[in-house]
């Protein structure tokens, strides 16, 4: 019988506020993460889904936790992970946040043309005790970058994709990815729907955990 796994999945962008009405973010729609959550739940696994601000319906049989900033996402992931769980990080976490968030809307005259930024925590790198799967959305040297991140973040696998390619990456319903393993093994998949890619990711996780 197939082993029932606990998946913790992050998805979507994060927002890093400068004041109550302005933030830094990115164009992630969360589609890939939602697809992985749906595929994992359909395969009979327990799923905790940590979502940044996205406009997508929660898949069936998935426990969802909504967050806004990278630091909130980090706290929610630390709370959600269990020993030996599978952590799939699809979120496009903002690497930087404004050093200060003003308590009230800044007036144009109060704003400087320089914003001081500080680094956000690397959620995927920091989590320990789980089987970790990462995503590498790259514009150049895709496989080399993916391999480097796989080793640096101590991942069981990384899903590499070239976001400059048509029909792959941000907002698209399809994706063309390569699974990259820490030993250098590479498994290229043909272009397929994000749900089909998600199914392959869940199967790869089941193999890794078997
Ligand atoms: O280093 P880079 O941002 O390209 O790494 C991508 C992988 O790391 C993705 O799986 C992403 O979800 C995760 N990540 C994270 N926390 C960050 C930055 C990236 O979990 N602060």
PDB file of C-alpha atoms and ligand atoms in Angstrom:
ATOM      1  CA  UNK A   1       0.000   0.000   0.000  1.00  0.00           C
ATOM      2  CA  UNK A   2       1.120   3.559  -0.750  1.00  0.00           C
ATOM      3  CA  UNK A   3       2.537   5.487   2.202  1.00  0.00           C
ATOM      4  CA  UNK A   4       0.380   8.455   3.232  1.00  0.00           C
ATOM      5  CA  UNK A   5       2.563  11.572   3.357  1.00  0.00           C
ATOM      6  CA  UNK A   6       2.132  15.026   4.838  1.00  0.00           C
ATOM      7  CA  UNK A   7       2.764  17.743   2.242  1.00  0.00           C
ATOM      8  CA  UNK A   8       3.396  21.335   3.273  1.00  0.00           C
ATOM      9  CA  UNK A   9       3.208  23.540   0.189  1.00  0.00           C
ATOM     10  CA  UNK A  10       3.873  27.274  -0.179  1.00  0.00           C
ATOM     11  CA  UNK A  11       2.431  29.210  -3.095  1.00  0.00           C
ATOM     12  CA  UNK A  12       1.968  32.641  -4.583  1.00  0.00           C
ATOM     13  CA  UNK A  13       3.860  35.878  -4.059  1.00  0.00           C
ATOM     14  CA  UNK A  14       4.487  37.692  -0.797  1.00  0.00           C
ATOM     15  CA  UNK A  15       3.852  41.397  -0.202  1.00  0.00           C
ATOM     16  CA  UNK A  16       6.344  43.570   1.600  1.00  0.00           C
ATOM     17  CA  UNK A  17       4.703  46.790   2.745  1.00  0.00           C
ATOM     18  CA  UNK A  18       6.296  50.244   2.724  1.00  0.00           C
ATOM     19  CA  UNK A  19       3.227  51.794   4.345  1.00  0.00           C
ATOM     20  CA  UNK A  20      -0.409  50.610   4.693  1.00  0.00           C
ATOM     21  CA  UNK A  21      -1.163  51.167   0.977  1.00  0.00           C
ATOM     22  CA  UNK A  22       2.130  50.415  -0.845  1.00  0.00           C
ATOM     23  CA  UNK A  23       4.077  47.198  -1.216  1.00  0.00           C
ATOM     24  CA  UNK A  24       6.804  45.383  -3.161  1.00  0.00           C
ATOM     25  CA  UNK A  25       5.765  42.099  -4.777  1.00  0.00           C
ATOM     26  CA  UNK A  26       6.018  39.990  -7.961  1.00  0.00           C
ATOM     27  CA  UNK A  27       3.661  38.551 -10.619  1.00  0.00           C
ATOM     28  CA  UNK A  28       3.289  35.029  -9.163  1.00  0.00           C
ATOM     29  CA  UNK A  29      -0.335  33.795  -9.421  1.00  0.00           C
ATOM     30  CA  UNK A  30       0.125  30.696  -7.263  1.00  0.00           C
ATOM     31  CA  UNK A  31      -1.154  28.346  -9.999  1.00  0.00           C
ATOM     32  CA  UNK A  32       1.742  25.886  -9.728  1.00  0.00           C
ATOM     33  CA  UNK A  33       1.395  25.584  -5.940  1.00  0.00           C
ATOM     34  CA  UNK A  34      -2.366  25.153  -6.140  1.00  0.00           C
ATOM     35  CA  UNK A  35      -1.859  22.404  -8.714  1.00  0.00           C
ATOM     36  CA  UNK A  36       0.622  20.583  -6.439  1.00  0.00           C
ATOM     37  CA  UNK A  37      -1.792  20.890  -3.475  1.00  0.00           C
ATOM     38  CA  UNK A  38      -4.641  19.517  -5.567  1.00  0.00           C
ATOM     39  CA  UNK A  39      -2.569  16.641  -6.955  1.00  0.00           C
ATOM     40  CA  UNK A  40      -1.237  15.677  -3.511  1.00  0.00           C
ATOM     41  CA  UNK A  41      -4.739  15.726  -1.954  1.00  0.00           C
ATOM     42  CA  UNK A  42      -6.148  13.710  -4.863  1.00  0.00           C
ATOM     43  CA  UNK A  43      -3.393  11.134  -4.348  1.00  0.00           C
ATOM     44  CA  UNK A  44      -4.663  10.705  -0.768  1.00  0.00           C
ATOM     45  CA  UNK A  45      -1.978  12.652   1.114  1.00  0.00           C
ATOM     46  CA  UNK A  46      -2.483  15.161   3.944  1.00  0.00           C
ATOM     47  CA  UNK A  47      -1.906  18.679   2.665  1.00  0.00           C
ATOM     48  CA  UNK A  48      -1.221  21.939   4.486  1.00  0.00           C
ATOM     49  CA  UNK A  49      -1.176  24.791   2.063  1.00  0.00           C
ATOM     50  CA  UNK A  50       0.421  28.132   2.933  1.00  0.00           C
ATOM     51  CA  UNK A  51      -0.743  30.740   0.429  1.00  0.00           C
ATOM     52  CA  UNK A  52       0.401  34.288  -0.203  1.00  0.00           C
ATOM     53  CA  UNK A  53      -2.152  36.773  -1.592  1.00  0.00           C
ATOM     54  CA  UNK A  54      -3.683  34.955  -4.589  1.00  0.00           C
ATOM     55  CA  UNK A  55      -7.147  34.781  -6.116  1.00  0.00           C
ATOM     56  CA  UNK A  56      -7.519  31.006  -6.430  1.00  0.00           C
ATOM     57  CA  UNK A  57     -10.034  28.607  -4.879  1.00  0.00           C
ATOM     58  CA  UNK A  58      -8.698  26.228  -2.238  1.00  0.00           C
ATOM     59  CA  UNK A  59      -8.477  22.674  -3.596  1.00  0.00           C
ATOM     60  CA  UNK A  60     -10.666  20.056  -1.891  1.00  0.00           C
ATOM     61  CA  UNK A  61      -9.360  18.313   1.259  1.00  0.00           C
ATOM     62  CA  UNK A  62      -6.575  20.839   1.747  1.00  0.00           C
ATOM     63  CA  UNK A  63      -5.895  22.794   4.942  1.00  0.00           C
ATOM     64  CA  UNK A  64      -5.151  26.374   3.886  1.00  0.00           C
ATOM     65  CA  UNK A  65      -3.312  29.066   5.827  1.00  0.00           C
ATOM     66  CA  UNK A  66      -3.310  32.556   4.283  1.00  0.00           C
ATOM     67  CA  UNK A  67      -0.340  34.860   4.763  1.00  0.00           C
ATOM     68  CA  UNK A  68       0.856  38.152   3.304  1.00  0.00           C
ATOM     69  CA  UNK A  69       4.555  38.748   3.962  1.00  0.00           C
ATOM     70  CA  UNK A  70       7.611  36.479   3.768  1.00  0.00           C
ATOM     71  CA  UNK A  71       8.013  36.586   7.540  1.00  0.00           C
ATOM     72  CA  UNK A  72       4.385  35.520   8.011  1.00  0.00           C
ATOM     73  CA  UNK A  73       4.912  32.728   5.493  1.00  0.00           C
ATOM     74  CA  UNK A  74       8.016  31.556   7.372  1.00  0.00           C
ATOM     75  CA  UNK A  75       6.118  31.490  10.700  1.00  0.00           C
ATOM     76  CA  UNK A  76       3.207  29.569   9.131  1.00  0.00           C
ATOM     77  CA  UNK A  77       5.566  26.998   7.560  1.00  0.00           C
ATOM     78  CA  UNK A  78       7.434  26.450  10.858  1.00  0.00           C
ATOM     79  CA  UNK A  79       4.075  25.855  12.536  1.00  0.00           C
ATOM     80  CA  UNK A  80       2.880  23.489   9.763  1.00  0.00           C
ATOM     81  CA  UNK A  81       5.870  21.178   9.209  1.00  0.00           C
ATOM     82  CA  UNK A  82       5.987  17.786  10.904  1.00  0.00           C
ATOM     83  CA  UNK A  83       9.015  15.434  11.133  1.00  0.00           C
ATOM     84  CA  UNK A  84       9.558  13.668   7.796  1.00  0.00           C
ATOM     85  CA  UNK A  85       6.949  15.717   5.926  1.00  0.00           C
ATOM     86  CA  UNK A  86       7.427  16.772   2.319  1.00  0.00           C
ATOM     87  CA  UNK A  87       7.948  20.522   1.983  1.00  0.00           C
ATOM     88  CA  UNK A  88       7.288  21.781  -1.546  1.00  0.00           C
ATOM     89  CA  UNK A  89       8.224  25.456  -1.885  1.00  0.00           C
ATOM     90  CA  UNK A  90       6.543  26.890  -4.983  1.00  0.00           C
ATOM     91  CA  UNK A  91       6.118  30.397  -3.532  1.00  0.00           C
ATOM     92  CA  UNK A  92       7.857  33.349  -5.144  1.00  0.00           C
ATOM     93  CA  UNK A  93       9.001  34.776  -1.833  1.00  0.00           C
ATOM     94  CA  UNK A  94      10.210  38.386  -1.959  1.00  0.00           C
ATOM     95  CA  UNK A  95      13.924  38.292  -1.188  1.00  0.00           C
ATOM     96  CA  UNK A  96      13.866  41.804   0.278  1.00  0.00           C
ATOM     97  CA  UNK A  97      11.511  43.927   2.356  1.00  0.00           C
ATOM     98  CA  UNK A  98      11.574  47.629   3.214  1.00  0.00           C
ATOM     99  CA  UNK A  99      13.633  48.144   6.376  1.00  0.00           C
ATOM    100  CA  UNK A 100      10.783  50.218   7.808  1.00  0.00           C
ATOM    101  CA  UNK A 101       7.035  50.006   7.261  1.00  0.00           C
ATOM    102  CA  UNK A 102       5.371  53.332   8.081  1.00  0.00           C
ATOM    103  CA  UNK A 103       2.309  53.134  10.329  1.00  0.00           C
ATOM    104  CA  UNK A 104       0.354  55.571   8.139  1.00  0.00           C
ATOM    105  CA  UNK A 105       0.281  56.407   4.426  1.00  0.00           C
ATOM    106  CA  UNK A 106       3.398  58.332   3.497  1.00  0.00           C
ATOM    107  CA  UNK A 107       2.831  61.653   1.753  1.00  0.00           C
ATOM    108  CA  UNK A 108       4.703  62.219  -1.517  1.00  0.00           C
ATOM    109  CA  UNK A 109       6.659  64.971   0.205  1.00  0.00           C
ATOM    110  CA  UNK A 110       7.712  62.564   2.998  1.00  0.00           C
ATOM    111  CA  UNK A 111       9.058  59.915   0.623  1.00  0.00           C
ATOM    112  CA  UNK A 112      12.683  59.748  -0.362  1.00  0.00           C
ATOM    113  CA  UNK A 113      13.743  58.406  -3.767  1.00  0.00           C
ATOM    114  CA  UNK A 114      15.790  55.717  -2.016  1.00  0.00           C
ATOM    115  CA  UNK A 115      14.148  52.780  -0.221  1.00  0.00           C
ATOM    116  CA  UNK A 116      16.303  50.956   2.314  1.00  0.00           C
ATOM    117  CA  UNK A 117      15.773  47.201   2.032  1.00  0.00           C
ATOM    118  CA  UNK A 118      16.681  44.261   4.287  1.00  0.00           C
ATOM    119  CA  UNK A 119      16.870  40.559   3.393  1.00  0.00           C
ATOM    120  CA  UNK A 120      13.945  38.265   4.101  1.00  0.00           C
ATOM    121  CA  UNK A 121      14.550  34.796   5.575  1.00  0.00           C
ATOM    122  CA  UNK A 122      15.109  31.998   3.057  1.00  0.00           C
ATOM    123  CA  UNK A 123      12.240  29.746   4.130  1.00  0.00           C
ATOM    124  CA  UNK A 124      13.232  26.697   2.095  1.00  0.00           C
ATOM    125  CA  UNK A 125      16.873  26.857   3.161  1.00  0.00           C
ATOM    126  CA  UNK A 126      16.014  27.289   6.849  1.00  0.00           C
ATOM    127  CA  UNK A 127      13.569  24.399   7.273  1.00  0.00           C
ATOM    128  CA  UNK A 128      15.138  21.132   8.505  1.00  0.00           C
ATOM    129  CA  UNK A 129      13.875  17.604   9.104  1.00  0.00           C
ATOM    130  CA  UNK A 130      11.692  17.451   5.965  1.00  0.00           C
ATOM    131  CA  UNK A 131      12.123  16.136   2.435  1.00  0.00           C
ATOM    132  CA  UNK A 132      12.512  19.449   0.620  1.00  0.00           C
ATOM    133  CA  UNK A 133      11.498  20.184  -2.970  1.00  0.00           C
ATOM    134  CA  UNK A 134      12.327  23.576  -4.463  1.00  0.00           C
ATOM    135  CA  UNK A 135      11.564  25.517  -7.603  1.00  0.00           C
ATOM    136  CA  UNK A 136      14.095  27.444  -9.657  1.00  0.00           C
ATOM    137  CA  UNK A 137      12.464  29.969 -11.992  1.00  0.00           C
ATOM    138  CA  UNK A 138      15.386  31.274 -14.014  1.00  0.00           C
ATOM    139  CA  UNK A 139      16.031  33.457 -17.035  1.00  0.00           C
ATOM    140  CA  UNK A 140      19.552  32.183 -17.817  1.00  0.00           C
ATOM    141  CA  UNK A 141      21.903  29.283 -16.979  1.00  0.00           C
ATOM    142  CA  UNK A 142      18.744  27.476 -15.845  1.00  0.00           C
ATOM    143  CA  UNK A 143      20.153  24.021 -15.069  1.00  0.00           C
ATOM    144  CA  UNK A 144      23.406  25.278 -13.512  1.00  0.00           C
ATOM    145  CA  UNK A 145      21.489  27.651 -11.232  1.00  0.00           C
ATOM    146  CA  UNK A 146      19.011  24.892 -10.320  1.00  0.00           C
ATOM    147  CA  UNK A 147      21.835  22.494  -9.443  1.00  0.00           C
ATOM    148  CA  UNK A 148      23.527  25.113  -7.279  1.00  0.00           C
ATOM    149  CA  UNK A 149      20.300  25.887  -5.374  1.00  0.00           C
ATOM    150  CA  UNK A 150      19.545  22.181  -4.956  1.00  0.00           C
ATOM    151  CA  UNK A 151      22.857  21.685  -3.127  1.00  0.00           C
ATOM    152  CA  UNK A 152      22.855  25.008  -1.282  1.00  0.00           C
ATOM    153  CA  UNK A 153      19.354  24.475   0.172  1.00  0.00           C
ATOM    154  CA  UNK A 154      19.875  20.743   0.812  1.00  0.00           C
ATOM    155  CA  UNK A 155      16.972  19.673  -1.416  1.00  0.00           C
ATOM    156  CA  UNK A 156      15.849  16.206  -2.473  1.00  0.00           C
ATOM    157  CA  UNK A 157      14.912  17.665  -5.864  1.00  0.00           C
ATOM    158  CA  UNK A 158      14.492  21.000  -7.591  1.00  0.00           C
ATOM    159  CA  UNK A 159      12.066  21.802 -10.387  1.00  0.00           C
ATOM    160  CA  UNK A 160      13.820  24.025 -12.903  1.00  0.00           C
ATOM    161  CA  UNK A 161      12.069  26.172 -15.450  1.00  0.00           C
ATOM    162  CA  UNK A 162      13.040  28.903 -17.881  1.00  0.00           C
ATOM    163  CA  UNK A 163      10.539  31.708 -17.230  1.00  0.00           C
ATOM    164  CA  UNK A 164      11.444  33.495 -20.478  1.00  0.00           C
ATOM    165  CA  UNK A 165      10.016  30.587 -22.484  1.00  0.00           C
ATOM    166  CA  UNK A 166       6.456  30.990 -23.848  1.00  0.00           C
ATOM    167  CA  UNK A 167       3.954  28.768 -21.990  1.00  0.00           C
ATOM    168  CA  UNK A 168       6.187  28.324 -18.943  1.00  0.00           C
ATOM    169  CA  UNK A 169       6.324  30.102 -15.597  1.00  0.00           C
ATOM    170  CA  UNK A 170       4.388  33.077 -14.196  1.00  0.00           C
ATOM    171  CA  UNK A 171       0.621  33.098 -14.886  1.00  0.00           C
ATOM    172  CA  UNK A 172       0.718  30.422 -17.570  1.00  0.00           C
ATOM    173  CA  UNK A 173      -1.466  27.271 -17.401  1.00  0.00           C
ATOM    174  CA  UNK A 174       1.328  25.152 -18.832  1.00  0.00           C
ATOM    175  CA  UNK A 175       4.906  24.588 -17.825  1.00  0.00           C
ATOM    176  CA  UNK A 176       8.029  22.921 -19.203  1.00  0.00           C
ATOM    177  CA  UNK A 177      10.296  21.837 -16.415  1.00  0.00           C
ATOM    178  CA  UNK A 178      13.325  19.705 -15.657  1.00  0.00           C
ATOM    179  CA  UNK A 179      13.619  17.760 -12.394  1.00  0.00           C
ATOM    180  CA  UNK A 180      17.181  18.199 -11.106  1.00  0.00           C
ATOM    181  CA  UNK A 181      18.568  15.963  -8.330  1.00  0.00           C
ATOM    182  CA  UNK A 182      21.495  16.640  -5.957  1.00  0.00           C
ATOM    183  CA  UNK A 183      23.632  13.936  -7.626  1.00  0.00           C
ATOM    184  CA  UNK A 184      23.385  15.844 -10.919  1.00  0.00           C
ATOM    185  CA  UNK A 185      20.708  13.611 -12.467  1.00  0.00           C
ATOM    186  CA  UNK A 186      18.307  15.544 -14.724  1.00  0.00           C
ATOM    187  CA  UNK A 187      14.846  14.486 -15.873  1.00  0.00           C
ATOM    188  CA  UNK A 188      13.389  16.799 -18.551  1.00  0.00           C
ATOM    189  CA  UNK A 189       9.591  16.736 -18.920  1.00  0.00           C
ATOM    190  CA  UNK A 190       7.785  17.812 -22.067  1.00  0.00           C
ATOM    191  CA  UNK A 191       5.534  20.893 -21.980  1.00  0.00           C
ATOM    192  CA  UNK A 192       2.320  19.990 -20.138  1.00  0.00           C
ATOM    193  CA  UNK A 193      -0.413  21.527 -17.970  1.00  0.00           C
ATOM    194  CA  UNK A 194       0.611  22.682 -14.498  1.00  0.00           C
ATOM    195  CA  UNK A 195      -1.739  20.040 -13.065  1.00  0.00           C
ATOM    196  CA  UNK A 196       0.090  17.311 -15.019  1.00  0.00           C
ATOM    197  CA  UNK A 197       3.475  18.687 -13.849  1.00  0.00           C
ATOM    198  CA  UNK A 198       2.066  18.685 -10.294  1.00  0.00           C
ATOM    199  CA  UNK A 199       1.091  15.020 -10.629  1.00  0.00           C
ATOM    200  CA  UNK A 200       4.650  14.187 -11.693  1.00  0.00           C
ATOM    201  CA  UNK A 201       6.051  16.132  -8.740  1.00  0.00           C
ATOM    202  CA  UNK A 202       3.807  14.258  -6.289  1.00  0.00           C
ATOM    203  CA  UNK A 203       4.887  10.934  -7.831  1.00  0.00           C
ATOM    204  CA  UNK A 204       8.552  11.942  -7.589  1.00  0.00           C
ATOM    205  CA  UNK A 205       8.016  12.780  -3.875  1.00  0.00           C
ATOM    206  CA  UNK A 206       6.361   9.401  -3.315  1.00  0.00           C
ATOM    207  CA  UNK A 207       9.398   7.693  -4.895  1.00  0.00           C
ATOM    208  CA  UNK A 208      11.838   9.728  -2.814  1.00  0.00           C
ATOM    209  CA  UNK A 209       9.938   8.819   0.382  1.00  0.00           C
ATOM    210  CA  UNK A 210       9.403   5.117  -0.445  1.00  0.00           C
TER     211      UNK A 210
HETATM  212  O1  LIG B   1      16.886  31.345  -4.396  1.00  0.00           O
HETATM  213  P1  LIG B   1      15.594  31.308  -5.094  1.00  0.00           P
HETATM  214  O2  LIG B   1      14.642  32.358  -4.614  1.00  0.00           O
HETATM  215  O3  LIG B   1      15.620  31.262  -6.578  1.00  0.00           O
HETATM  216  O4  LIG B   1      15.064  29.864  -4.638  1.00  0.00           O
HETATM  217  C1  LIG B   1      13.891  29.364  -5.100  1.00  0.00           C
HETATM  218  C2  LIG B   1      13.310  28.364  -4.127  1.00  0.00           C
HETATM  219  O5  LIG B   1      13.472  28.768  -2.755  1.00  0.00           O
HETATM  220  C3  LIG B   1      11.841  28.254  -4.349  1.00  0.00           C
HETATM  221  O6  LIG B   1      11.466  26.934  -4.073  1.00  0.00           O
HETATM  222  C4  LIG B   1      11.265  29.249  -3.335  1.00  0.00           C
HETATM  223  O7  LIG B   1       9.930  28.940  -2.985  1.00  0.00           O
HETATM  224  C5  LIG B   1      12.225  29.112  -2.166  1.00  0.00           C
HETATM  225  N1  LIG B   1      12.437  30.334  -1.389  1.00  0.00           N
HETATM  226  C6  LIG B   1      11.981  30.411  -0.074  1.00  0.00           C
HETATM  227  N2  LIG B   1      12.231  31.564   0.657  1.00  0.00           N
HETATM  228  C7  LIG B   1      12.887  32.602   0.100  1.00  0.00           C
HETATM  229  C8  LIG B   1      13.349  32.531  -1.225  1.00  0.00           C
HETATM  230  C9  LIG B   1      13.098  31.391  -1.942  1.00  0.00           C
HETATM  231  O8  LIG B   1      11.366  29.469   0.419  1.00  0.00           O
HETATM  232  N3  LIG B   1      13.099  33.697   0.827  1.00  0.00           N
END
